[in-house]
Amino acid sequence: MYVKKIDTKGMCKLHISKNGWNGGKRMISNQILQNTIEGLKGISKVDFCVLDTEGKELAATGEVDKNCSDAVLAFVESPADSQVIQGRQFFKIFDEQRLEYVLVANGDSEGEYMLGKIAAFQIQSLLVAYKERFDKDNFIKNLLLDNLLLVDIYNRAKKLHIDTEVKRVIFIIETSHEKDSAALDNVRNLLGSKSRDFVTAVDEKNIIVVKELSEKDGNKELEKMAKDMLDLLRSEGGDEQVHIAYGTMVNDIKEVSKSYKEAKLALDVGKIFFSEKDIVAYTTLGIGRLIYQLPLPLCKMFIKEIFEAKSPDDFDEETLTTINKFFENSLNVSETSRQLYIHRNTLVYRLDKLQKSTGLDLRVFEDAITFKIALMVVKYMKYMESLEY
């Protein structure tokens, strides 16, 4: 929820919300501020405190005097950019023309004044860096979601110094819990070692990696990249469930949204037909990609026409195991019977029995295709119905 507050000029603006945004501009996280002033204290031995313009403490290296908040409010209203109050140095930190933070350095000597100026300059620099990153992040988000006109894509990319004609691919990372800004920063730190890559999110569930590729990178290299990401995230996240999907490679920045849509489709289709896999590529979806786009009434009609009153769900476990193993071995009777540890004639008997009940002989290629598609359609229908509850 956003809360209104009044700045020093009496203008209404938005205060920081729980997701780390302020009037649409990304703020530095409190943890980053804390790390910054702790590092400065380690060098200078001076205690620092960062507060917002309402006197609320955001980060501190020591205990803040209870009267400090009142002093901050008075300092905010004053025209001074720095001031000594109650034996402490106060400094204003601006985001362009807007007052964003108040920094307090413990002490009133010339030395503490200089150290406070250095600390304020450091936080000011962080604001600039974060704003630049936000501008790029905002551009990438809109690019992924197809929210930009073609001319805007190239103009904004040029202003942000983003190369428009390089090979890229989209990876989508899904973990078992919803994302917050801290989780996104963690993944960004883990995976964002290459400055030309982008790590962002367009919702609270998935993290998106826009990966720049070299000319020699192909499908084999993409699979390795996905596996490296998976291993890295699992090593950091412990037992957390991680799934990764990725689209096809694109050569122009305007096609990045295409790779994103493919990766998103791969993630969704993978949950239905490749649930045992942690990594799914769009190019490996096969017929599952077509089935996923079928309307449910059409699926129900197809199953009814093929099996009449019966459904593949009605088969017993032994029959389903036999069918799946037969498909895994490319309709090879000898290999299937060997892997099932049954006699060849037993397998033939089971297939004959299945043919009598369904009218489909799995030893015939066309019948096998029909049956395989039917099994996938039933799986898709069950998944879609589970989402409705």
XYZ file of C-alpha atoms in Angstrom:
389
model
C 0.000 0.000 0.000
C 1.264 3.489 -0.855
C 1.114 6.299 1.723
C 1.130 9.985 0.877
C 3.517 12.410 2.534
C 4.526 16.051 2.140
C 8.010 17.030 1.022
C 9.873 20.220 1.892
C 8.119 22.231 -0.837
C 4.659 21.116 0.273
C 4.227 18.901 -2.774
C 2.504 15.538 -2.307
C 4.539 12.437 -3.240
C 4.482 8.708 -2.696
C 6.302 7.141 0.212
C 8.197 3.874 -0.100
C 6.019 0.763 -0.127
C 6.835 -2.765 0.963
C 7.981 -3.758 -2.525
C 10.689 -1.126 -2.609
C 9.229 1.381 -5.057
C 8.850 5.102 -4.522
C 6.693 7.022 -6.958
C 7.641 4.497 -9.646
C 11.395 4.843 -9.034
C 13.356 2.071 -7.449
C 14.868 2.815 -4.062
C 18.078 1.507 -2.569
C 17.169 -1.334 -0.213
C 17.707 -0.810 3.507
C 20.171 -3.716 3.489
C 22.346 -1.955 0.904
C 22.261 1.231 2.994
C 23.178 -0.775 6.100
C 26.104 -2.471 4.382
C 27.327 0.876 3.048
C 27.399 2.721 6.375
C 28.832 -0.303 8.196
C 31.686 -0.331 5.695
C 32.234 3.405 6.207
C 32.209 2.976 9.989
C 34.762 0.186 9.679
C 37.124 2.650 7.973
C 36.348 5.860 9.886
C 35.223 4.530 13.330
C 32.354 7.059 13.152
C 28.726 5.971 13.666
C 26.253 6.824 10.909
C 22.485 6.722 10.581
C 20.302 7.047 7.478
C 16.727 8.243 7.905
C 13.875 9.083 5.568
C 12.367 12.564 5.407
C 9.835 11.663 8.112
C 12.571 10.809 10.592
C 12.176 7.030 10.300
C 15.422 5.099 10.723
C 16.376 3.048 7.644
C 19.898 1.973 8.613
C 22.247 2.682 11.518
C 25.573 1.549 12.948
C 24.683 2.561 16.511
C 21.652 3.412 18.606
C 19.761 6.484 17.438
C 18.840 9.124 19.994
C 15.055 9.312 20.468
C 15.216 13.053 19.808
C 16.961 12.434 16.480
C 13.668 12.064 14.607
C 12.481 15.481 15.759
C 15.826 16.963 14.763
C 15.533 15.372 11.304
C 12.070 16.886 10.749
C 13.412 20.318 11.699
C 16.433 19.834 9.429
C 14.193 18.762 6.511
C 12.219 21.989 6.806
C 15.370 24.122 6.927
C 17.028 25.502 3.749
C 20.463 24.131 4.779
C 22.040 21.130 3.008
C 24.134 20.317 6.094
C 23.873 21.339 9.716
C 25.202 20.552 13.183
C 22.378 19.655 15.592
C 22.811 18.352 19.140
C 26.434 17.385 18.548
C 25.768 15.521 15.296
C 26.376 16.339 11.630
C 23.217 16.263 9.468
C 23.373 15.986 5.655
C 20.653 16.026 3.001
C 20.848 13.491 0.167
C 18.877 14.319 -2.973
C 17.557 12.270 -5.854
C 17.881 14.938 -8.540
C 15.906 17.832 -6.948
C 13.944 15.655 -4.527
C 15.107 15.138 -0.936
C 15.398 11.397 -0.415
C 17.470 10.701 2.715
C 18.981 12.402 5.733
C 22.389 11.159 6.859
C 23.516 11.711 10.447
C 27.193 11.397 11.443
C 27.944 11.120 15.174
C 30.170 14.062 16.168
C 30.497 17.763 15.450
C 34.181 18.177 14.609
C 35.656 19.129 11.218
C 36.793 15.528 10.784
C 33.295 14.130 11.275
C 31.974 16.763 8.866
C 34.364 15.575 6.125
C 33.565 11.922 6.806
C 29.845 12.715 6.697
C 30.282 14.474 3.345
C 32.080 11.406 1.992
C 29.322 9.083 3.273
C 26.609 11.321 1.784
C 28.442 11.377 -1.540
C 28.688 7.566 -1.486
C 24.934 7.160 -0.925
C 24.231 9.812 -3.577
C 26.331 7.774 -6.030
C 24.350 4.649 -5.135
C 21.128 6.515 -5.925
C 22.438 7.420 -9.379
C 23.606 3.847 -10.038
C 20.301 2.342 -8.913
C 18.341 4.797 -11.032
C 20.363 3.835 -14.103
C 19.758 0.173 -13.345
C 16.056 0.855 -12.876
C 15.880 2.629 -16.250
C 17.383 -0.440 -17.928
C 15.227 -2.795 -15.878
C 12.091 -0.859 -16.809
C 13.064 -0.955 -20.493
C 13.674 -4.722 -20.387
C 10.322 -5.337 -18.649
C 8.416 -3.364 -21.292
C 10.420 -5.077 -24.022
C 9.479 -8.531 -22.710
C 5.807 -7.618 -22.432
C 5.593 -6.042 -25.913
C 4.726 -2.637 -24.449
C 7.016 -0.647 -26.762
C 6.676 0.605 -30.314
C 9.414 -0.518 -32.675
C 10.893 2.985 -32.963
C 10.888 3.333 -29.152
C 12.778 0.063 -28.754
C 15.748 1.256 -30.799
C 15.711 4.823 -29.451
C 15.639 3.764 -25.810
C 18.192 0.999 -26.358
C 20.557 3.564 -27.859
C 20.109 5.953 -24.913
C 20.710 3.142 -22.425
C 23.761 1.863 -24.377
C 22.196 -1.550 -24.978
C 23.359 -3.355 -28.115
C 20.426 -4.108 -30.424
C 22.028 -6.659 -32.753
C 23.441 -9.452 -30.631
C 22.300 -13.004 -29.996
C 20.130 -13.369 -26.887
C 17.886 -15.943 -25.236
C 15.387 -15.808 -22.374
C 15.600 -18.096 -19.352
C 12.693 -18.176 -16.876
C 13.447 -19.413 -13.369
C 10.602 -20.607 -11.151
C 11.129 -21.520 -7.509
C 8.722 -22.856 -4.895
C 8.085 -19.512 -3.204
C 7.037 -16.082 -4.431
C 9.724 -13.515 -5.153
C 10.403 -10.302 -3.309
C 12.979 -7.619 -4.085
C 15.587 -9.373 -1.891
C 15.179 -12.687 -3.767
C 15.548 -10.882 -7.078
C 18.722 -9.161 -5.856
C 20.115 -12.528 -4.720
C 19.547 -14.101 -8.131
C 20.901 -10.974 -9.799
C 24.074 -11.266 -7.717
C 24.371 -14.982 -8.476
C 23.687 -14.845 -12.199
C 24.416 -11.279 -13.199
C 28.171 -11.609 -13.404
C 28.107 -10.574 -17.051
C 27.303 -6.868 -17.360
C 25.449 -7.307 -20.661
C 22.998 -9.818 -19.157
C 19.807 -8.655 -17.452
C 18.010 -10.249 -14.507
C 14.482 -8.978 -13.914
C 10.900 -10.005 -13.085
C 7.492 -9.115 -14.481
C 5.536 -10.864 -11.711
C 6.108 -12.253 -8.210
C 6.518 -15.873 -9.277
C 9.273 -16.000 -11.879
C 12.707 -14.485 -12.402
C 13.752 -13.740 -15.980
C 17.313 -13.812 -17.282
C 17.984 -12.075 -20.600
C 21.219 -13.779 -21.574
C 23.584 -12.442 -24.206
C 25.196 -15.164 -26.318
C 28.228 -15.483 -28.530
C 27.941 -16.414 -32.198
C 29.179 -19.952 -31.524
C 26.558 -20.698 -28.830
C 23.949 -23.273 -29.824
C 21.376 -25.569 -28.201
C 24.069 -27.589 -26.436
C 25.501 -24.445 -24.815
C 22.006 -23.257 -23.775
C 21.353 -26.561 -22.009
C 24.659 -26.220 -20.156
C 23.865 -22.623 -19.144
C 20.489 -23.744 -17.764
C 22.126 -26.586 -15.837
C 24.759 -24.252 -14.402
C 22.011 -21.856 -13.233
C 20.074 -24.743 -11.700
C 23.113 -26.062 -9.813
C 24.044 -22.581 -8.591
C 20.546 -21.760 -7.342
C 20.158 -25.121 -5.639
C 23.501 -24.796 -3.900
C 22.403 -21.412 -2.553
C 18.768 -22.279 -1.863
C 19.159 -25.716 -0.278
C 16.172 -27.981 -0.887
C 14.160 -25.380 -2.772
C 12.425 -26.658 -5.909
C 13.761 -24.895 -8.994
C 12.529 -25.179 -12.593
C 14.080 -23.460 -15.599
C 12.615 -22.987 -19.072
C 14.104 -21.189 -22.047
C 13.074 -20.027 -25.498
C 14.899 -19.951 -28.826
C 17.839 -17.713 -29.683
C 17.053 -14.350 -31.309
C 19.403 -12.015 -33.160
C 17.688 -8.648 -32.705
C 16.465 -6.875 -29.586
C 12.948 -6.507 -31.013
C 12.634 -10.332 -30.974
C 13.429 -10.705 -27.266
C 9.703 -10.796 -26.424
C 9.332 -13.774 -28.792
C 11.940 -15.757 -26.853
C 10.214 -14.751 -23.597
C 6.820 -16.024 -24.802
C 8.461 -19.277 -25.883
C 10.154 -19.708 -22.501
C 6.878 -19.014 -20.702
C 5.091 -21.574 -22.862
C 7.879 -24.087 -22.203
C 7.471 -23.557 -18.443
C 3.700 -24.116 -18.604
C 3.788 -27.081 -21.000
C 6.681 -28.617 -19.068
C 4.546 -28.819 -15.908
C 2.042 -31.003 -17.786
C 4.077 -33.264 -20.032
C 7.603 -33.090 -18.590
C 6.942 -32.833 -14.841
C 9.947 -35.039 -14.121
C 12.307 -32.540 -15.797
C 13.810 -29.504 -14.049
C 14.923 -27.906 -17.336
C 12.638 -27.565 -20.357
C 13.544 -26.033 -23.717
C 10.916 -24.652 -26.079
C 12.458 -26.642 -28.948
C 11.798 -29.948 -27.113
C 8.065 -29.453 -26.469
C 7.005 -31.368 -29.553
C 3.308 -32.127 -29.891
C 2.688 -31.032 -26.308
C 2.951 -27.421 -27.502
C 0.016 -27.978 -29.896
C -2.130 -29.862 -27.385
C -1.661 -27.090 -24.815
C -3.368 -24.632 -27.134
C -6.469 -26.782 -27.738
C -9.792 -25.759 -26.138
C -11.039 -28.234 -23.499
C -14.399 -28.961 -25.246
C -12.491 -30.084 -28.345
C -10.261 -32.328 -26.211
C -13.276 -33.957 -24.569
C -14.872 -34.559 -27.986
C -11.655 -36.157 -29.283
C -11.369 -38.545 -26.315
C -15.024 -39.512 -26.611
C -14.665 -40.260 -30.330
C -11.530 -42.375 -29.849
C -12.477 -44.334 -26.734
C -16.268 -43.913 -26.754
C -17.358 -44.398 -23.123
C -13.893 -45.470 -21.959
C -10.963 -43.210 -21.056
C -7.233 -43.992 -20.781
C -7.679 -43.121 -17.085
C -9.799 -46.244 -16.702
C -6.946 -48.620 -17.565
C -5.327 -50.479 -14.685
C -1.774 -49.744 -13.569
C -0.326 -52.809 -15.334
C -1.848 -51.809 -18.678
C -0.664 -48.200 -18.380
C 2.856 -49.330 -17.447
C 2.916 -51.668 -20.461
C 1.701 -48.899 -22.794
C 4.229 -46.333 -21.561
C 7.130 -48.780 -21.709
C 6.100 -49.831 -25.227
C 6.212 -46.179 -26.333
C 9.556 -45.604 -24.569
C 11.056 -48.440 -26.611
C 9.724 -47.159 -29.945
C 7.107 -49.946 -30.283
C 9.773 -52.653 -29.999
C 8.098 -55.782 -28.594
C 11.293 -57.667 -27.706
C 12.952 -54.767 -25.852
C 9.733 -53.859 -24.036
C 9.154 -57.420 -22.797
C 12.801 -57.609 -21.654
C 12.516 -54.373 -19.646
C 9.198 -55.439 -18.133
C 10.669 -58.850 -17.234
C 7.819 -60.658 -18.987
C 7.688 -63.182 -21.821
C 7.216 -61.797 -25.313
C 3.945 -63.726 -25.670
C 2.640 -62.118 -22.458
C 3.260 -58.673 -23.917
C 1.560 -59.693 -27.197
C -1.426 -60.936 -25.175
C -1.683 -57.596 -23.345
C -1.517 -55.655 -26.615
C -4.210 -57.896 -28.170
C -6.417 -57.363 -25.129
C -5.927 -53.575 -25.430
C -6.800 -53.712 -29.124
C -10.091 -55.511 -28.377
C -11.124 -52.927 -25.776
C -10.103 -49.787 -27.720
C -9.947 -50.817 -31.371
C -6.344 -49.539 -31.519
C -3.374 -51.809 -32.190
C -0.272 -50.164 -30.712
C 1.937 -52.250 -33.040
C 0.504 -50.229 -35.932
C 2.195 -46.838 -36.210
C -0.932 -44.783 -36.912
C -2.835 -46.372 -34.027
C 0.140 -45.839 -31.734
C 0.237 -42.120 -32.642
C -3.497 -41.770 -31.974
C -3.175 -43.490 -28.617
C -0.118 -41.441 -27.600
C -1.893 -38.181 -28.447
C -4.969 -39.331 -26.534
C -2.869 -40.017 -23.416
C -1.347 -36.541 -23.662
C -4.749 -34.909 -24.189
C -6.102 -36.620 -21.057
C -3.068 -35.459 -19.090
C -3.624 -31.900 -20.337
C -7.333 -32.013 -19.461
C -6.624 -33.245 -15.923
C -4.043 -30.490 -15.401
C -6.350 -27.735 -16.653
C -9.210 -29.009 -14.526
C -6.963 -29.041 -11.438
C -6.280 -25.322 -11.966
C -9.981 -24.571 -11.741
C -10.251 -25.855 -8.176
